[in-house]
PDB file of C-alpha atoms in Angstrom:
ATOM      1  CA  UNK A   1     -14.901   8.414  -7.467  1.00 39.00           C
ATOM      2  CA  UNK A   2     -12.549   9.018  -4.969  1.00 42.00           C
ATOM      3  CA  UNK A   3     -11.603   6.518  -2.598  1.00 46.00           C
ATOM      4  CA  UNK A   4     -13.215   3.123  -5.037  1.00 45.00           C
ATOM      5  CA  UNK A   5     -16.335   4.472  -2.624  1.00 42.00           C
ATOM      6  CA  UNK A   6     -19.108   4.394  -6.207  1.00 42.00           C
ATOM      7  CA  UNK A   7     -20.806   2.061  -7.561  1.00 42.00           C
ATOM      8  CA  UNK A   8     -19.731   0.888 -11.263  1.00 43.00           C
ATOM      9  CA  UNK A   9     -21.223   3.036 -13.872  1.00 49.00           C
ATOM     10  CA  UNK A  10     -22.590   2.514 -16.903  1.00 48.00           C
ATOM     11  CA  UNK A  11     -21.036   3.667 -20.137  1.00 53.00           C
ATOM     12  CA  UNK A  12     -23.905   3.606 -22.469  1.00 46.00           C
ATOM     13  CA  UNK A  13     -22.095   5.746 -25.559  1.00 50.00           C
ATOM     14  CA  UNK A  14     -19.414   3.251 -26.086  1.00 51.00           C
ATOM     15  CA  UNK A  15     -16.462   5.101 -25.753  1.00 80.00           C
ATOM     16  CA  UNK A  16     -14.129   3.186 -24.357  1.00 84.00           C
ATOM     17  CA  UNK A  17     -10.589   3.349 -24.152  1.00 89.00           C
ATOM     18  CA  UNK A  18      -8.314   1.391 -26.566  1.00 92.00           C
ATOM     19  CA  UNK A  19      -5.806  -1.819 -25.435  1.00 92.00           C
ATOM     20  CA  UNK A  20      -3.329   0.539 -25.883  1.00 94.00           C
ATOM     21  CA  UNK A  21      -3.807   2.900 -23.731  1.00 96.00           C
ATOM     22  CA  UNK A  22      -5.468   0.293 -21.232  1.00 97.00           C
ATOM     23  CA  UNK A  23      -2.500  -1.386 -21.311  1.00 97.00           C
ATOM     24  CA  UNK A  24      -0.072   1.712 -19.989  1.00 97.00           C
ATOM     25  CA  UNK A  25      -2.404   1.713 -17.794  1.00 98.00           C
ATOM     26  CA  UNK A  26      -2.100  -1.335 -16.756  1.00 98.00           C
ATOM     27  CA  UNK A  27       1.440  -1.366 -16.459  1.00 98.00           C
ATOM     28  CA  UNK A  28       1.444   2.103 -14.225  1.00 98.00           C
ATOM     29  CA  UNK A  29      -0.954   0.038 -11.789  1.00 98.00           C
ATOM     30  CA  UNK A  30       2.058  -3.035 -11.299  1.00 97.00           C
ATOM     31  CA  UNK A  31       5.081  -0.354 -10.378  1.00 97.00           C
ATOM     32  CA  UNK A  32       2.441  -1.088  -7.186  1.00 98.00           C
ATOM     33  CA  UNK A  33       4.478  -2.100  -3.565  1.00 96.00           C
ATOM     34  CA  UNK A  34       2.791  -5.831  -2.459  1.00 95.00           C
ATOM     35  CA  UNK A  35       4.001  -8.031   0.422  1.00 91.00           C
ATOM     36  CA  UNK A  36       7.650 -10.008  -0.519  1.00 89.00           C
ATOM     37  CA  UNK A  37       6.738  -8.670  -3.978  1.00 90.00           C
ATOM     38  CA  UNK A  38       4.671 -10.969  -4.626  1.00 93.00           C
ATOM     39  CA  UNK A  39       2.251  -9.041  -6.717  1.00 95.00           C
ATOM     40  CA  UNK A  40      -1.243 -10.469  -6.192  1.00 97.00           C
ATOM     41  CA  UNK A  41      -2.560  -8.865  -8.931  1.00 98.00           C
ATOM     42  CA  UNK A  42      -4.503 -10.297 -12.759  1.00 98.00           C
ATOM     43  CA  UNK A  43      -6.505  -7.716 -14.466  1.00 98.00           C
ATOM     44  CA  UNK A  44      -9.154  -7.952 -17.330  1.00 97.00           C
ATOM     45  CA  UNK A  45     -10.275  -5.642 -19.724  1.00 97.00           C
ATOM     46  CA  UNK A  46     -14.145  -5.659 -20.752  1.00 96.00           C
ATOM     47  CA  UNK A  47     -13.502  -3.249 -23.801  1.00 93.00           C
ATOM     48  CA  UNK A  48     -17.213  -3.204 -24.921  1.00 92.00           C
ATOM     49  CA  UNK A  49     -18.071  -1.837 -21.536  1.00 94.00           C
ATOM     50  CA  UNK A  50     -15.556   0.165 -20.343  1.00 96.00           C
ATOM     51  CA  UNK A  51     -14.662  -1.844 -17.483  1.00 97.00           C
ATOM     52  CA  UNK A  52     -11.357  -3.189 -15.660  1.00 98.00           C
ATOM     53  CA  UNK A  53     -11.154  -6.193 -13.562  1.00 98.00           C
ATOM     54  CA  UNK A  54      -8.814  -6.180 -10.914  1.00 98.00           C
ATOM     55  CA  UNK A  55      -8.469  -9.742  -9.926  1.00 98.00           C
ATOM     56  CA  UNK A  56      -7.079 -11.998  -6.297  1.00 97.00           C
ATOM     57  CA  UNK A  57      -3.995 -14.166  -8.384  1.00 96.00           C
ATOM     58  CA  UNK A  58      -4.547 -16.749  -6.693  1.00 90.00           C
ATOM     59  CA  UNK A  59      -1.407 -18.742  -7.591  1.00 92.00           C
ATOM     60  CA  UNK A  60       0.734 -15.398  -5.567  1.00 93.00           C
ATOM     61  CA  UNK A  61      -0.850 -16.257  -2.792  1.00 91.00           C
ATOM     62  CA  UNK A  62       1.392 -16.262   1.321  1.00 91.00           C
ATOM     63  CA  UNK A  63      -1.055 -18.499   2.331  1.00 90.00           C
ATOM     64  CA  UNK A  64       2.119 -18.075   6.079  1.00 88.00           C
ATOM     65  CA  UNK A  65       3.023 -14.267   5.833  1.00 89.00           C
ATOM     66  CA  UNK A  66      -0.434 -13.403   4.512  1.00 91.00           C
ATOM     67  CA  UNK A  67      -2.788 -16.339   6.384  1.00 90.00           C
ATOM     68  CA  UNK A  68      -5.933 -13.569   6.070  1.00 90.00           C
ATOM     69  CA  UNK A  69      -5.555 -12.063   2.344  1.00 94.00           C
ATOM     70  CA  UNK A  70      -5.009  -8.743   4.517  1.00 94.00           C
ATOM     71  CA  UNK A  71      -1.335  -8.121   2.511  1.00 94.00           C
ATOM     72  CA  UNK A  72      -3.305  -9.533  -0.764  1.00 97.00           C
ATOM     73  CA  UNK A  73      -5.994  -7.071  -0.944  1.00 98.00           C
ATOM     74  CA  UNK A  74      -3.964  -4.155  -0.029  1.00 98.00           C
ATOM     75  CA  UNK A  75      -1.052  -5.199  -2.521  1.00 98.00           C
ATOM     76  CA  UNK A  76      -4.041  -4.760  -4.689  1.00 98.00           C
ATOM     77  CA  UNK A  77      -5.705  -2.046  -3.232  1.00 98.00           C
ATOM     78  CA  UNK A  78      -2.106   0.297  -4.171  1.00 98.00           C
ATOM     79  CA  UNK A  79      -2.396  -0.980  -8.116  1.00 98.00           C
ATOM     80  CA  UNK A  80      -5.385  -0.029  -8.342  1.00 98.00           C
ATOM     81  CA  UNK A  81      -4.543   3.422  -7.029  1.00 98.00           C
ATOM     82  CA  UNK A  82      -2.046   3.308  -9.501  1.00 98.00           C
ATOM     83  CA  UNK A  83      -4.631   2.578 -12.333  1.00 98.00           C
ATOM     84  CA  UNK A  84      -6.508   5.510 -11.579  1.00 97.00           C
ATOM     85  CA  UNK A  85      -3.540   8.049 -10.911  1.00 97.00           C
ATOM     86  CA  UNK A  86      -3.096   6.762 -14.511  1.00 97.00           C
ATOM     87  CA  UNK A  87      -6.735   7.490 -15.716  1.00 96.00           C
ATOM     88  CA  UNK A  88      -6.246  11.245 -14.805  1.00 95.00           C
ATOM     89  CA  UNK A  89      -3.502  11.498 -15.900  1.00 95.00           C
ATOM     90  CA  UNK A  90      -4.743  10.532 -19.690  1.00 94.00           C
ATOM     91  CA  UNK A  91      -7.602  12.627 -19.077  1.00 92.00           C
ATOM     92  CA  UNK A  92      -9.978   8.963 -18.455  1.00 94.00           C
ATOM     93  CA  UNK A  93     -12.734   8.765 -16.251  1.00 94.00           C
ATOM     94  CA  UNK A  94     -12.000   5.466 -13.385  1.00 96.00           C
ATOM     95  CA  UNK A  95     -15.184   5.230 -11.510  1.00 96.00           C
ATOM     96  CA  UNK A  96     -14.133   2.496  -9.134  1.00 97.00           C
ATOM     97  CA  UNK A  97     -16.404  -0.115  -7.236  1.00 98.00           C
ATOM     98  CA  UNK A  98     -14.715  -2.323  -4.510  1.00 98.00           C
ATOM     99  CA  UNK A  99     -16.200  -5.632  -4.232  1.00 98.00           C
ATOM    100  CA  UNK A 100     -18.774  -5.924  -6.491  1.00 97.00           C
ATOM    101  CA  UNK A 101     -20.130  -9.101  -6.265  1.00 97.00           C
ATOM    102  CA  UNK A 102     -20.375 -11.117  -3.407  1.00 95.00           C
ATOM    103  CA  UNK A 103     -20.225 -14.007  -5.038  1.00 97.00           C
ATOM    104  CA  UNK A 104     -17.180 -13.864  -7.094  1.00 97.00           C
ATOM    105  CA  UNK A 105     -14.441 -13.520  -3.665  1.00 95.00           C
ATOM    106  CA  UNK A 106     -11.106 -13.332  -6.256  1.00 97.00           C
ATOM    107  CA  UNK A 107     -13.239 -10.487  -7.945  1.00 98.00           C
ATOM    108  CA  UNK A 108     -11.906  -7.686  -6.056  1.00 98.00           C
ATOM    109  CA  UNK A 109     -12.787  -4.170  -7.680  1.00 98.00           C
ATOM    110  CA  UNK A 110     -13.906  -2.689 -11.311  1.00 98.00           C
ATOM    111  CA  UNK A 111     -13.237   0.808 -12.802  1.00 98.00           C
ATOM    112  CA  UNK A 112     -15.383   1.920 -15.610  1.00 97.00           C
ATOM    113  CA  UNK A 113     -13.836   3.898 -18.149  1.00 96.00           C
ATOM    114  CA  UNK A 114     -14.596   6.603 -20.067  1.00 93.00           C
ATOM    115  CA  UNK A 115     -13.686   9.363 -22.096  1.00 84.00           C
ATOM    116  CA  UNK A 116     -16.425  11.424 -20.099  1.00 78.00           C
ATOM    117  CA  UNK A 117     -14.746  14.699 -18.557  1.00 66.00           C
ATOM    118  CA  UNK A 118     -14.372  14.253 -14.929  1.00 65.00           C
ATOM    119  CA  UNK A 119     -15.297  17.511 -12.331  1.00 60.00           C
ATOM    120  CA  UNK A 120     -12.846  19.404 -10.719  1.00 57.00           C
ATOM    121  CA  UNK A 121     -14.717  19.358  -7.092  1.00 52.00           C
ATOM    122  CA  UNK A 122     -14.846  15.499  -8.143  1.00 58.00           C
ATOM    123  CA  UNK A 123     -11.562  14.645  -6.453  1.00 58.00           C
ATOM    124  CA  UNK A 124      -9.775  12.253  -9.103  1.00 69.00           C
ATOM    125  CA  UNK A 125      -9.021  15.197 -11.465  1.00 64.00           C
ATOM    126  CA  UNK A 126      -5.362  15.719  -8.730  1.00 88.00           C
ATOM    127  CA  UNK A 127      -4.709  12.080  -8.849  1.00 95.00           C
ATOM    128  CA  UNK A 128      -3.075  12.909 -12.522  1.00 95.00           C
ATOM    129  CA  UNK A 129      -0.486  15.721 -10.427  1.00 96.00           C
ATOM    130  CA  UNK A 130       1.236  11.377  -8.776  1.00 97.00           C
ATOM    131  CA  UNK A 131       2.009   9.870 -12.630  1.00 98.00           C
ATOM    132  CA  UNK A 132       6.168  10.764 -12.288  1.00 97.00           C
ATOM    133  CA  UNK A 133       5.996   9.123  -9.070  1.00 98.00           C
ATOM    134  CA  UNK A 134       4.632   6.112  -9.861  1.00 98.00           C
ATOM    135  CA  UNK A 135       7.581   5.319 -11.730  1.00 96.00           C
ATOM    136  CA  UNK A 136      10.595   7.071  -8.172  1.00 97.00           C
ATOM    137  CA  UNK A 137       8.875   5.349  -6.475  1.00 97.00           C
ATOM    138  CA  UNK A 138      10.576   3.130  -3.772  1.00 95.00           C
ATOM    139  CA  UNK A 139      10.986   0.659  -0.913  1.00 93.00           C
ATOM    140  CA  UNK A 140      14.047   1.260   0.844  1.00 92.00           C
ATOM    141  CA  UNK A 141      15.879  -0.214   3.976  1.00 87.00           C
ATOM    142  CA  UNK A 142      18.360   1.999   4.399  1.00 90.00           C
ATOM    143  CA  UNK A 143      18.849   3.912   6.350  1.00 91.00           C
ATOM    144  CA  UNK A 144      17.716   7.546   6.629  1.00 93.00           C
ATOM    145  CA  UNK A 145      18.892  10.849   8.209  1.00 91.00           C
ATOM    146  CA  UNK A 146      18.025  12.886  10.780  1.00 88.00           C
ATOM    147  CA  UNK A 147      15.914  15.237   9.754  1.00 94.00           C
ATOM    148  CA  UNK A 148      12.344  15.405  10.588  1.00 95.00           C
ATOM    149  CA  UNK A 149       9.710  15.642   7.708  1.00 97.00           C
ATOM    150  CA  UNK A 150       8.175  18.979   8.118  1.00 97.00           C
ATOM    151  CA  UNK A 151       4.617  19.606  10.108  1.00 98.00           C
ATOM    152  CA  UNK A 152       2.991  21.216   6.697  1.00 98.00           C
ATOM    153  CA  UNK A 153       3.967  17.825   4.738  1.00 98.00           C
ATOM    154  CA  UNK A 154       3.269  15.282   7.711  1.00 98.00           C
ATOM    155  CA  UNK A 155      -0.314  16.940   6.886  1.00 98.00           C
ATOM    156  CA  UNK A 156      -0.608  15.928   3.192  1.00 97.00           C
ATOM    157  CA  UNK A 157       0.418  12.840   4.082  1.00 98.00           C
ATOM    158  CA  UNK A 158      -2.706  12.651   6.644  1.00 98.00           C
ATOM    159  CA  UNK A 159      -5.456  14.260   4.234  1.00 97.00           C
ATOM    160  CA  UNK A 160      -4.275  11.859   1.509  1.00 97.00           C
ATOM    161  CA  UNK A 161      -4.990   8.898   3.562  1.00 97.00           C
ATOM    162  CA  UNK A 162      -8.455  10.516   4.470  1.00 97.00           C
ATOM    163  CA  UNK A 163      -8.891  11.231   0.668  1.00 96.00           C
ATOM    164  CA  UNK A 164      -8.954   6.987   0.137  1.00 97.00           C
ATOM    165  CA  UNK A 165     -11.247   6.407   3.716  1.00 96.00           C
ATOM    166  CA  UNK A 166      -7.966   5.430   5.553  1.00 97.00           C
ATOM    167  CA  UNK A 167      -6.322   6.968   8.630  1.00 97.00           C
ATOM    168  CA  UNK A 168      -2.396   7.788   8.177  1.00 97.00           C
ATOM    169  CA  UNK A 169      -1.614   8.509  12.036  1.00 96.00           C
ATOM    170  CA  UNK A 170       2.420   9.630  13.905  1.00 95.00           C
ATOM    171  CA  UNK A 171       2.857   8.108  16.825  1.00 94.00           C
ATOM    172  CA  UNK A 172       4.508   9.324  19.879  1.00 91.00           C
ATOM    173  CA  UNK A 173       7.896   8.463  20.256  1.00 90.00           C
ATOM    174  CA  UNK A 174       7.152   6.075  23.410  1.00 90.00           C
ATOM    175  CA  UNK A 175       4.675   4.527  21.223  1.00 92.00           C
ATOM    176  CA  UNK A 176       7.511   4.467  18.311  1.00 93.00           C
ATOM    177  CA  UNK A 177       9.076   3.056  20.046  1.00 92.00           C
ATOM    178  CA  UNK A 178       7.264   0.519  21.469  1.00 92.00           C
ATOM    179  CA  UNK A 179       6.378   0.040  17.161  1.00 92.00           C
ATOM    180  CA  UNK A 180      10.395  -0.746  16.998  1.00 92.00           C
ATOM    181  CA  UNK A 181      10.239  -3.412  19.461  1.00 92.00           C
ATOM    182  CA  UNK A 182       6.870  -5.162  17.813  1.00 91.00           C
ATOM    183  CA  UNK A 183       8.289  -4.943  14.108  1.00 90.00           C
ATOM    184  CA  UNK A 184      11.561  -6.079  15.676  1.00 89.00           C
ATOM    185  CA  UNK A 185      10.594  -8.954  16.922  1.00 90.00           C
ATOM    186  CA  UNK A 186       8.021  -9.724  14.744  1.00 87.00           C
ATOM    187  CA  UNK A 187      10.988 -10.237  11.480  1.00 85.00           C
ATOM    188  CA  UNK A 188      12.899 -13.040  13.950  1.00 87.00           C
ATOM    189  CA  UNK A 189      10.015 -14.543  14.080  1.00 88.00           C
ATOM    190  CA  UNK A 190       9.311 -14.866  10.338  1.00 84.00           C
ATOM    191  CA  UNK A 191      12.988 -15.335  10.474  1.00 83.00           C
ATOM    192  CA  UNK A 192      12.030 -19.014  12.138  1.00 88.00           C
ATOM    193  CA  UNK A 193       9.466 -20.050  10.153  1.00 84.00           C
ATOM    194  CA  UNK A 194       9.991 -22.139   7.833  1.00 88.00           C
ATOM    195  CA  UNK A 195       6.670 -21.349   6.054  1.00 87.00           C
ATOM    196  CA  UNK A 196       8.015 -17.920   6.419  1.00 85.00           C
ATOM    197  CA  UNK A 197      11.009 -17.634   5.883  1.00 85.00           C
ATOM    198  CA  UNK A 198      10.554 -20.084   2.369  1.00 87.00           C
ATOM    199  CA  UNK A 199       8.247 -17.697   1.260  1.00 85.00           C
ATOM    200  CA  UNK A 200      10.103 -14.457   1.414  1.00 80.00           C
ATOM    201  CA  UNK A 201      13.077 -16.701  -0.228  1.00 81.00           C
ATOM    202  CA  UNK A 202      11.092 -17.608  -3.323  1.00 81.00           C
ATOM    203  CA  UNK A 203       9.505 -14.149  -3.914  1.00 74.00           C
ATOM    204  CA  UNK A 204      12.413 -12.034  -3.630  1.00 75.00           C
ATOM    205  CA  UNK A 205      16.304 -12.179  -5.244  1.00 62.00           C
ATOM    206  CA  UNK A 206      17.505 -12.735  -2.181  1.00 49.00           C
ATOM    207  CA  UNK A 207      16.718 -11.717   1.714  1.00 49.00           C
ATOM    208  CA  UNK A 208      16.416  -8.665   2.718  1.00 60.00           C
ATOM    209  CA  UNK A 209      19.965  -7.104   3.425  1.00 60.00           C
ATOM    210  CA  UNK A 210      18.930  -4.621   5.981  1.00 63.00           C
ATOM    211  CA  UNK A 211      16.206  -5.095   8.229  1.00 66.00           C
ATOM    212  CA  UNK A 212      12.460  -1.489   8.353  1.00 73.00           C
ATOM    213  CA  UNK A 213      14.426  -0.102  10.158  1.00 64.00           C
ATOM    214  CA  UNK A 214      18.082   0.125   7.889  1.00 63.00           C
ATOM    215  CA  UNK A 215      19.713  -2.123  10.015  1.00 60.00           C
ATOM    216  CA  UNK A 216      22.338  -5.124   8.390  1.00 64.00           C
ATOM    217  CA  UNK A 217      20.207  -8.714   8.384  1.00 60.00           C
ATOM    218  CA  UNK A 218      21.246 -10.300  11.474  1.00 50.00           C
ATOM    219  CA  UNK A 219      20.942  -7.489  13.274  1.00 46.00           C
ATOM    220  CA  UNK A 220      22.683  -6.960  16.633  1.00 42.00           C
ATOM    221  CA  UNK A 221      20.056  -7.875  20.170  1.00 39.00           C
ATOM    222  CA  UNK A 222      18.142  -5.265  19.798  1.00 40.00           C
ATOM    223  CA  UNK A 223      18.082  -1.761  22.201  1.00 36.00           C
ATOM    224  CA  UNK A 224      17.278   1.214  20.719  1.00 38.00           C
ATOM    225  CA  UNK A 225      17.705   1.590  17.236  1.00 43.00           C
ATOM    226  CA  UNK A 226      18.126   4.839  15.311  1.00 48.00           C
ATOM    227  CA  UNK A 227      18.110   6.528  11.930  1.00 58.00           C
ATOM    228  CA  UNK A 228      21.689   8.528  11.924  1.00 50.00           C
ATOM    229  CA  UNK A 229      20.620  10.852  13.853  1.00 49.00           C
ATOM    230  CA  UNK A 230      17.506  10.125  15.632  1.00 64.00           C
ATOM    231  CA  UNK A 231      14.647   7.475  16.004  1.00 80.00           C
ATOM    232  CA  UNK A 232      12.981   6.348  12.523  1.00 90.00           C
ATOM    233  CA  UNK A 233       9.839   8.729  12.135  1.00 95.00           C
ATOM    234  CA  UNK A 234       6.844   5.533  11.547  1.00 96.00           C
ATOM    235  CA  UNK A 235       3.438   6.706  10.272  1.00 96.00           C
ATOM    236  CA  UNK A 236       0.741   4.398  10.969  1.00 96.00           C
ATOM    237  CA  UNK A 237      -1.971   3.385   8.285  1.00 97.00           C
ATOM    238  CA  UNK A 238      -5.378   2.226   9.307  1.00 96.00           C
ATOM    239  CA  UNK A 239      -9.078   2.527   8.932  1.00 95.00           C
ATOM    240  CA  UNK A 240     -12.587   2.199  11.426  1.00 93.00           C
ATOM    241  CA  UNK A 241     -12.883  -1.900  10.157  1.00 93.00           C
ATOM    242  CA  UNK A 242     -11.219  -4.487   9.436  1.00 94.00           C
ATOM    243  CA  UNK A 243     -12.634  -6.130   6.382  1.00 96.00           C
ATOM    244  CA  UNK A 244     -11.696  -6.993   2.404  1.00 97.00           C
ATOM    245  CA  UNK A 245     -13.412  -3.822   1.827  1.00 97.00           C
ATOM    246  CA  UNK A 246     -10.886  -1.689   4.278  1.00 97.00           C
ATOM    247  CA  UNK A 247      -8.291  -3.247   3.471  1.00 97.00           C
ATOM    248  CA  UNK A 248      -8.111  -2.510  -0.473  1.00 98.00           C
ATOM    249  CA  UNK A 249      -8.857   1.220   0.892  1.00 98.00           C
ATOM    250  CA  UNK A 250      -5.689   0.974   2.952  1.00 98.00           C
ATOM    251  CA  UNK A 251      -3.898  -0.033  -0.037  1.00 98.00           C
ATOM    252  CA  UNK A 252      -5.466   2.913  -2.496  1.00 98.00           C
ATOM    253  CA  UNK A 253      -4.163   4.742   0.622  1.00 98.00           C
ATOM    254  CA  UNK A 254      -0.840   3.860   1.170  1.00 98.00           C
ATOM    255  CA  UNK A 255       0.379   4.305  -2.446  1.00 98.00           C
ATOM    256  CA  UNK A 256      -1.378   7.785  -2.134  1.00 98.00           C
ATOM    257  CA  UNK A 257       0.705   7.907   0.804  1.00 98.00           C
ATOM    258  CA  UNK A 258       3.368   7.048  -0.858  1.00 98.00           C
ATOM    259  CA  UNK A 259       3.380   7.638  -4.009  1.00 98.00           C
ATOM    260  CA  UNK A 260       3.396  12.045  -2.418  1.00 98.00           C
ATOM    261  CA  UNK A 261       5.653  11.157   0.159  1.00 98.00           C
ATOM    262  CA  UNK A 262       7.816  10.451  -3.232  1.00 98.00           C
ATOM    263  CA  UNK A 263       7.243  13.953  -5.090  1.00 97.00           C
ATOM    264  CA  UNK A 264       7.585  15.563  -1.597  1.00 97.00           C
ATOM    265  CA  UNK A 265      11.491  14.324  -1.690  1.00 97.00           C
ATOM    266  CA  UNK A 266      10.822  11.390   0.821  1.00 97.00           C
ATOM    267  CA  UNK A 267      12.011   8.071   1.045  1.00 97.00           C
ATOM    268  CA  UNK A 268       9.882   5.502   2.675  1.00 97.00           C
ATOM    269  CA  UNK A 269       9.667   1.966   3.884  1.00 94.00           C
ATOM    270  CA  UNK A 270       6.807  -0.011   5.170  1.00 93.00           C
ATOM    271  CA  UNK A 271       6.239  -2.657   7.187  1.00 90.00           C
ATOM    272  CA  UNK A 272       3.076  -4.989   7.599  1.00 87.00           C
ATOM    273  CA  UNK A 273       5.073  -8.046   9.733  1.00 81.00           C
ATOM    274  CA  UNK A 274       4.010  -7.418  13.173  1.00 81.00           C
ATOM    275  CA  UNK A 275      -0.016  -7.136  11.914  1.00 86.00           C
ATOM    276  CA  UNK A 276       0.349 -10.415  10.533  1.00 84.00           C
ATOM    277  CA  UNK A 277       0.861 -12.221  14.521  1.00 84.00           C
ATOM    278  CA  UNK A 278      -1.987 -11.655  16.295  1.00 82.00           C
ATOM    279  CA  UNK A 279      -0.817 -11.700  19.554  1.00 85.00           C
ATOM    280  CA  UNK A 280       1.547  -8.324  18.327  1.00 85.00           C
ATOM    281  CA  UNK A 281      -1.274  -6.601  15.713  1.00 83.00           C
ATOM    282  CA  UNK A 282      -3.122  -5.096  18.677  1.00 84.00           C
ATOM    283  CA  UNK A 283       0.424  -3.545  20.536  1.00 88.00           C
ATOM    284  CA  UNK A 284       1.194  -1.691  17.309  1.00 91.00           C
ATOM    285  CA  UNK A 285      -1.636   0.293  17.203  1.00 87.00           C
ATOM    286  CA  UNK A 286      -1.277   3.434  19.053  1.00 85.00           C
ATOM    287  CA  UNK A 287      -4.243   4.001  22.451  1.00 81.00           C
ATOM    288  CA  UNK A 288      -3.548   7.700  22.215  1.00 77.00           C
ATOM    289  CA  UNK A 289      -5.167   7.735  18.867  1.00 82.00           C
ATOM    290  CA  UNK A 290      -8.715   6.927  17.465  1.00 80.00           C
ATOM    291  CA  UNK A 291      -7.668   4.741  14.541  1.00 87.00           C
ATOM    292  CA  UNK A 292      -9.591   0.925  15.085  1.00 88.00           C
ATOM    293  CA  UNK A 293      -7.702  -1.306  12.578  1.00 92.00           C
ATOM    294  CA  UNK A 294      -3.685  -0.700  11.814  1.00 94.00           C
ATOM    295  CA  UNK A 295      -2.761  -2.284   8.262  1.00 95.00           C
ATOM    296  CA  UNK A 296       0.216  -1.284   7.605  1.00 95.00           C
ATOM    297  CA  UNK A 297       3.677   0.713   9.987  1.00 95.00           C
ATOM    298  CA  UNK A 298       5.227   3.319   7.509  1.00 96.00           C
ATOM    299  CA  UNK A 299       8.884   4.690   7.709  1.00 96.00           C
ATOM    300  CA  UNK A 300       9.341   7.965   6.227  1.00 97.00           C
ATOM    301  CA  UNK A 301      12.811  10.248   5.812  1.00 96.00           C
ATOM    302  CA  UNK A 302      15.606  11.262   3.577  1.00 95.00           C
ATOM    303  CA  UNK A 303      18.252   8.817   2.279  1.00 94.00           C
ATOM    304  CA  UNK A 304      19.948   7.537  -0.732  1.00 92.00           C
ATOM    305  CA  UNK A 305      18.105   6.405  -4.237  1.00 90.00           C
ATOM    306  CA  UNK A 306      17.883   2.857  -4.417  1.00 90.00           C
ATOM    307  CA  UNK A 307      17.224   0.458  -7.573  1.00 87.00           C
ATOM    308  CA  UNK A 308      14.064  -0.516  -8.452  1.00 85.00           C
ATOM    309  CA  UNK A 309      12.148  -4.305  -7.767  1.00 82.00           C
ATOM    310  CA  UNK A 310      11.473  -6.133 -10.990  1.00 77.00           C
ATOM    311  CA  UNK A 311       8.340  -6.761 -12.864  1.00 77.00           C
TER     312      UNK A 311
END
């Protein structure tokens, strides 16, 4: 079911995908983005039942950068979305349940795979169209051009988030400047925090050469930040509530938006630094929107190609 809001379905026919097929699905799943590229997921396949378990990798936890586990859940949610996309592309039904076991919080989702056909109205068929974008999607810290993302594309991106139980909001110009200030503040705090800077060094090959909006690091004192020809085009992605299941949904929505944006020829970047500082997080939310909780800030535009990060 779309958004992973259904229950685990039984698979009495035993018509389950083989190990090689599931390995290819998991390979696609692991191309998902995650904070500092920590890749905080583990997959376990129960071949008799056709169930893939998506689990939190506790050895990839970032206690300083991600004290509440929000980014971990979102990274696993993004991987889950990729798994669903790959399954749809392969003609495999993938019925998903989030946090199915209250006594096992590391089990973030189960996906029951079967060869049973998916109905046209069930919301998963079009996911397969995003499969080629999994390997093409990149996170870019380079400056983008000033060409505005068309309204029709923005509407499609909003719809993609809504299909996964989340919201995507393009803030007004004045709130965009506020968000940029908050992200700049958060990035400065992260660099000055020994624990957070150590995690950045541990999980990335080197400190980033550019910040969220493409400025060289270290940057000059912040005033008004712009892309090559205008203000960065930001979007806020969030949910109504702020529970672990909402974080997983937000991760799925984020990846669906990013894959669709890639297919539209957009470059993308993401930042969750500001929402992990409690005194900054509440001001990231745009008071003109109905969004309850912001989980990540996305940047869209048209920029140069960048290489893939290692997996």
